[in-house]
């Protein structure tokens, strides 16, 4: 199928973009890389009357690394992230997770803002954002607001964004030296959406015990989420085999994975156990 007819706007400022969205009264949609929106329009799963292209809105394509952390502008593309070698130190979890996103062509167009706003429960960046307690900056007619990633994702393909708001950036908090981390996912083919994925990090104390444990997962619930029970099972412990088994048991008790055409629930549950075990072994060995 082809998309239904739509009007196209190319604003040159954020204010102008918001005015176009307001004028659309809920029937205007932002287009960024078009890699999720255009397929949805082609299948008529999205039928916007107006597309508001962010391409000429300035300053949305910056990657800033400061004492606050890593700030990614909404128009930063996957290929920009993978080319920026500073990120392997500034947030290695992000740098690693992004290597699993899509294929070469999609990576040259798909963007940070598009991925977050599209909110696929299996997408890597939303998972990293939730695991890292990232802050999203959103601008609308009444000004700017910041929101925690965990509160931003409301359901599958659903966020807290209003129809006249623009997501402008994502801040991943500063990454201390010595942090242990891992990102693992399983997809049928490299570049496909994950059936399940784990992102994890902790800061070891001088005795090697895990503190500040963050464990997040993708592909096993309506939104990317942290696993507080699994985190509690690791906090204050050395990641021995017994502890890792306890962490996996805790994770199993707090997930309720979906069954769909890609995998049954029990398969996803098994994947979480395997990926979590491998993640924690890998994190400890870094
Ligand atoms: C073959 C294929 C494989 C893929 N594999 C993966 C994968 O493995 N992992 C993965 O994470 N993704 C994958 N994707 C999706 C891809 O990463 C998309 O690029 C991404 O999900 C959306 O980014 P975009 O810039 O293309 O957004 P668009 O398609 O332009 O927009 C997506 C949605 O976000 C909204 N939007 C965009 N920018 C903003 C903004 N700044 N503020 C508010 N709303 C906004 C749009 O209105 C639209 O609703 C795949 C896509 C394809 C086609």
XYZ file of C-alpha atoms and ligand atoms in Angstrom:
339
model
C 0.000 0.000 0.000
C 0.962 3.630 -0.303
C 0.480 6.329 2.343
C -2.643 8.438 2.102
C -2.153 12.038 0.951
C -0.460 14.389 3.416
C 0.782 17.953 3.574
C 4.495 18.539 4.260
C 5.991 21.328 6.410
C 9.660 22.091 6.813
C 10.053 24.514 9.753
C 13.359 26.246 10.405
C 12.889 26.741 14.152
C 11.490 24.789 17.067
C 8.820 27.442 17.639
C 7.658 27.131 14.031
C 7.568 23.323 14.320
C 5.359 23.581 17.414
C 3.054 26.048 15.635
C 2.602 23.577 12.753
C 1.856 20.775 15.240
C -0.689 22.958 17.049
C -2.353 23.954 13.796
C -2.670 20.229 12.934
C -4.957 19.737 15.964
C -3.760 16.176 16.577
C -3.515 15.254 12.874
C 0.051 16.521 12.375
C 3.057 14.307 13.079
C 6.743 14.998 13.325
C 8.953 13.169 10.875
C 12.588 12.698 11.825
C 14.393 9.774 10.131
C 11.125 8.336 8.794
C 12.307 4.771 9.442
C 9.381 3.850 11.676
C 6.801 6.422 10.593
C 6.982 5.826 6.830
C 6.408 2.036 7.095
C 3.473 2.709 9.417
C 2.048 5.214 6.925
C 2.574 2.766 4.064
C 0.522 0.187 5.984
C -1.992 2.921 6.927
C -1.351 2.229 10.607
C -0.625 5.972 10.830
C -2.596 8.425 8.706
C -1.295 11.910 9.541
C -2.662 14.801 7.481
C 0.506 16.867 7.970
C 4.151 15.863 8.368
C 6.391 18.336 10.203
C 10.001 17.621 9.233
C 12.641 18.448 11.878
C 15.502 18.372 9.359
C 16.007 22.162 9.228
C 15.399 22.852 12.911
C 18.854 23.856 14.197
C 20.853 22.366 17.087
C 19.006 19.057 17.366
C 21.869 17.007 15.927
C 24.464 17.632 18.643
C 26.206 15.082 20.874
C 27.486 16.872 23.998
C 29.645 15.266 26.661
C 29.884 17.319 29.854
C 30.251 16.709 33.605
C 26.457 16.132 33.602
C 26.723 13.206 31.209
C 25.974 12.541 27.548
C 23.329 14.703 25.902
C 22.019 13.408 22.582
C 19.976 15.771 20.431
C 16.769 14.338 19.013
C 18.124 14.422 15.437
C 21.294 12.478 16.269
C 21.333 9.375 14.059
C 22.492 5.856 14.948
C 25.440 6.273 12.584
C 26.458 9.513 14.374
C 26.562 7.640 17.684
C 28.607 4.757 16.339
C 31.109 7.140 14.701
C 31.646 9.174 17.904
C 34.524 7.344 19.605
C 34.211 9.525 22.757
C 31.055 7.593 23.632
C 32.885 4.321 24.248
C 34.280 6.002 27.391
C 31.461 8.454 28.144
C 28.727 5.799 28.096
C 29.901 2.380 26.903
C 26.461 0.837 27.537
C 24.964 3.196 24.949
C 27.809 2.630 22.490
C 27.404 -1.150 22.729
C 23.588 -1.183 22.637
C 23.507 0.918 19.484
C 25.567 -1.671 17.578
C 22.463 -3.908 17.706
C 20.088 -1.357 16.133
C 18.829 -2.153 12.642
C 20.833 -2.261 9.403
C 23.237 0.085 7.629
C 20.614 2.009 5.626
C 18.255 2.431 8.585
C 21.164 3.475 10.829
C 21.994 6.328 8.450
C 18.568 7.880 8.901
C 17.005 6.648 12.154
C 17.303 9.067 15.067
C 17.366 9.223 18.847
C 14.156 11.269 19.058
C 12.326 9.010 16.622
C 13.259 5.876 18.532
C 12.231 7.306 21.910
C 8.964 8.776 20.596
C 8.122 5.574 18.672
C 8.565 3.623 21.944
C 8.917 0.100 20.614
C 9.164 -2.157 23.711
C 12.026 -4.070 22.042
C 14.077 -1.037 20.998
C 17.568 -0.689 22.435
C 17.798 3.055 23.152
C 14.607 3.283 25.253
C 15.976 0.328 27.268
C 19.306 2.066 27.874
C 17.493 5.312 28.744
C 15.364 3.597 31.410
C 18.300 1.605 32.809
C 20.443 4.753 33.105
C 17.647 6.906 34.632
C 17.954 9.259 31.665
C 16.131 12.587 31.462
C 14.244 13.612 28.346
C 13.754 17.246 27.433
C 10.456 18.041 25.739
C 9.341 21.395 24.342
C 5.744 22.425 23.692
C 3.617 25.565 23.388
C 3.926 26.229 27.147
C 7.712 25.869 27.276
C 10.116 23.125 28.161
C 9.784 20.203 30.585
C 12.116 17.420 31.712
C 10.888 13.885 32.293
C 12.443 10.674 33.609
C 12.660 7.995 30.945
C 10.744 5.543 33.171
C 7.717 7.887 33.241
C 7.954 8.794 29.551
C 7.132 5.292 28.255
C 3.456 4.582 28.889
C 2.747 1.483 26.773
C 3.676 -0.195 23.476
C 4.220 2.672 20.975
C 2.788 5.053 23.570
C 4.513 7.877 25.447
C 3.630 10.909 27.534
C 4.235 13.228 24.534
C 1.331 15.507 23.632
C 0.562 15.930 19.928
C 2.051 19.454 19.930
C 5.266 18.602 21.804
C 8.747 17.975 20.410
C 11.295 15.797 22.145
C 14.535 17.757 21.844
C 17.190 15.761 23.721
C 18.089 12.871 25.987
C 20.527 13.228 28.903
C 22.275 10.065 30.096
C 23.792 10.854 33.520
C 27.586 10.888 33.945
C 29.297 7.499 33.867
C 31.896 7.007 36.626
C 35.229 5.309 35.984
C 35.358 1.674 37.119
C 31.674 0.987 36.501
C 30.965 -2.628 35.472
C 28.436 -2.999 32.676
C 27.028 -5.230 29.955
C 24.462 -5.124 27.176
C 23.162 -8.410 25.758
C 20.252 -9.153 23.459
C 18.950 -11.966 21.306
C 17.457 -11.363 17.860
C 16.802 -13.868 15.117
C 19.156 -11.991 12.756
C 21.684 -9.226 13.426
C 19.837 -5.909 13.142
C 16.360 -7.325 13.837
C 14.424 -6.112 16.836
C 15.408 -8.051 19.972
C 13.189 -10.840 21.315
C 14.658 -9.890 24.673
C 17.593 -7.823 25.891
C 19.331 -6.923 29.135
C 21.285 -3.802 30.017
C 23.047 -3.816 33.363
C 25.621 -1.901 35.356
C 26.894 -1.511 38.910
C 29.663 0.310 40.750
C 31.890 -2.108 42.695
C 33.010 -1.078 46.199
C 36.670 -1.629 47.211
C 35.818 -5.223 48.284
C 34.257 -5.997 44.900
C 30.662 -5.877 46.124
C 28.101 -4.451 43.718
C 26.545 -1.102 44.639
C 24.134 1.120 42.717
C 22.903 -1.850 40.666
C 20.800 -1.018 37.617
C 19.281 -3.848 35.568
C 16.874 -3.133 32.724
C 15.192 -5.284 30.111
C 13.577 -4.869 26.704
C 11.187 -7.065 24.772
C 9.497 -8.657 27.769
C 6.865 -6.105 28.769
C 4.783 -3.263 27.341
C 7.604 -0.795 27.946
C 11.316 -1.024 28.685
C 11.668 -1.469 32.444
C 14.048 -1.934 35.361
C 13.996 -5.124 37.445
C 14.046 -3.886 41.068
C 13.912 -7.396 42.587
C 16.913 -8.537 40.545
C 18.769 -5.329 41.407
C 18.118 -5.873 45.135
C 19.407 -9.465 44.876
C 22.759 -8.181 43.560
C 23.156 -4.985 45.615
C 25.789 -5.401 48.326
C 26.902 -8.807 46.959
C 29.860 -10.069 44.981
C 28.568 -11.489 41.662
C 29.343 -15.145 42.448
C 27.541 -17.995 40.673
C 25.112 -18.394 43.591
C 24.322 -14.694 43.660
C 23.790 -14.608 39.903
C 21.379 -17.554 40.228
C 19.478 -15.625 42.889
C 19.388 -12.537 40.642
C 17.959 -14.605 37.777
C 15.334 -16.152 40.091
C 14.330 -12.674 41.257
C 14.100 -11.456 37.644
C 11.954 -14.452 36.721
C 9.551 -13.667 39.526
C 9.000 -10.092 38.367
C 8.527 -10.485 34.607
C 5.459 -11.584 32.675
C 6.674 -11.751 29.066
C 4.209 -11.644 26.155
C 3.724 -14.360 23.534
C 3.601 -13.167 19.940
C 4.522 -14.301 16.431
C 8.216 -13.865 17.262
C 8.438 -15.985 20.437
C 6.260 -17.591 23.127
C 6.362 -16.191 26.660
C 8.303 -19.135 28.097
C 11.012 -18.751 25.465
C 11.391 -15.079 26.340
C 11.518 -15.958 30.043
C 14.333 -18.402 29.318
C 16.127 -15.748 27.268
C 16.012 -13.272 30.139
C 17.659 -15.846 32.432
C 20.387 -16.663 29.912
C 21.070 -13.048 28.903
C 21.082 -11.854 32.511
C 23.539 -14.569 33.553
C 25.851 -13.766 30.643
C 25.548 -10.017 31.317
C 26.555 -10.318 34.950
C 29.460 -12.646 34.176
C 30.617 -10.230 31.475
C 30.168 -7.153 33.682
C 32.230 -8.745 36.464
C 35.030 -9.576 34.032
C 35.427 -6.043 32.663
C 14.184 -2.746 8.824
C 14.189 -1.993 10.125
C 14.840 -2.559 11.216
C 14.855 -1.872 12.442
N 15.487 -2.438 13.525
C 15.526 -1.773 14.682
C 16.200 -2.313 15.819
O 16.763 -3.402 15.803
N 16.186 -1.581 16.975
C 15.582 -0.355 17.055
O 15.607 0.271 18.115
N 14.958 0.190 15.996
C 14.923 -0.479 14.818
N 14.272 0.080 13.742
C 13.610 1.389 13.929
C 14.599 2.500 13.660
O 15.592 2.505 14.657
C 13.936 3.869 13.610
O 14.904 4.710 13.110
C 13.453 4.472 14.893
O 12.604 3.633 15.620
C 12.648 5.738 14.623
O 13.498 6.771 14.330
P 13.203 7.758 13.135
O 14.130 8.895 13.289
O 13.265 7.012 11.849
O 11.726 8.246 13.483
P 10.468 8.523 12.548
O 10.106 7.282 11.814
O 10.665 9.752 11.756
O 9.378 8.826 13.683
C 8.920 7.803 14.547
C 7.873 8.388 15.485
O 8.470 9.324 16.371
C 7.876 10.624 16.251
N 8.980 11.567 16.412
C 10.161 11.544 15.747
N 10.993 12.473 16.233
C 10.335 13.093 17.232
C 10.676 14.148 18.136
N 11.881 14.726 18.117
N 9.756 14.555 19.033
C 8.533 13.960 19.075
N 8.159 12.949 18.262
C 9.043 12.522 17.358
C 7.223 10.608 14.889
O 6.133 11.521 14.830
C 6.767 9.169 14.773
O 5.576 8.985 15.501
C 14.232 -0.587 12.535
C 13.598 -0.020 11.418
C 13.590 -0.723 10.227
C 12.902 -0.076 9.044
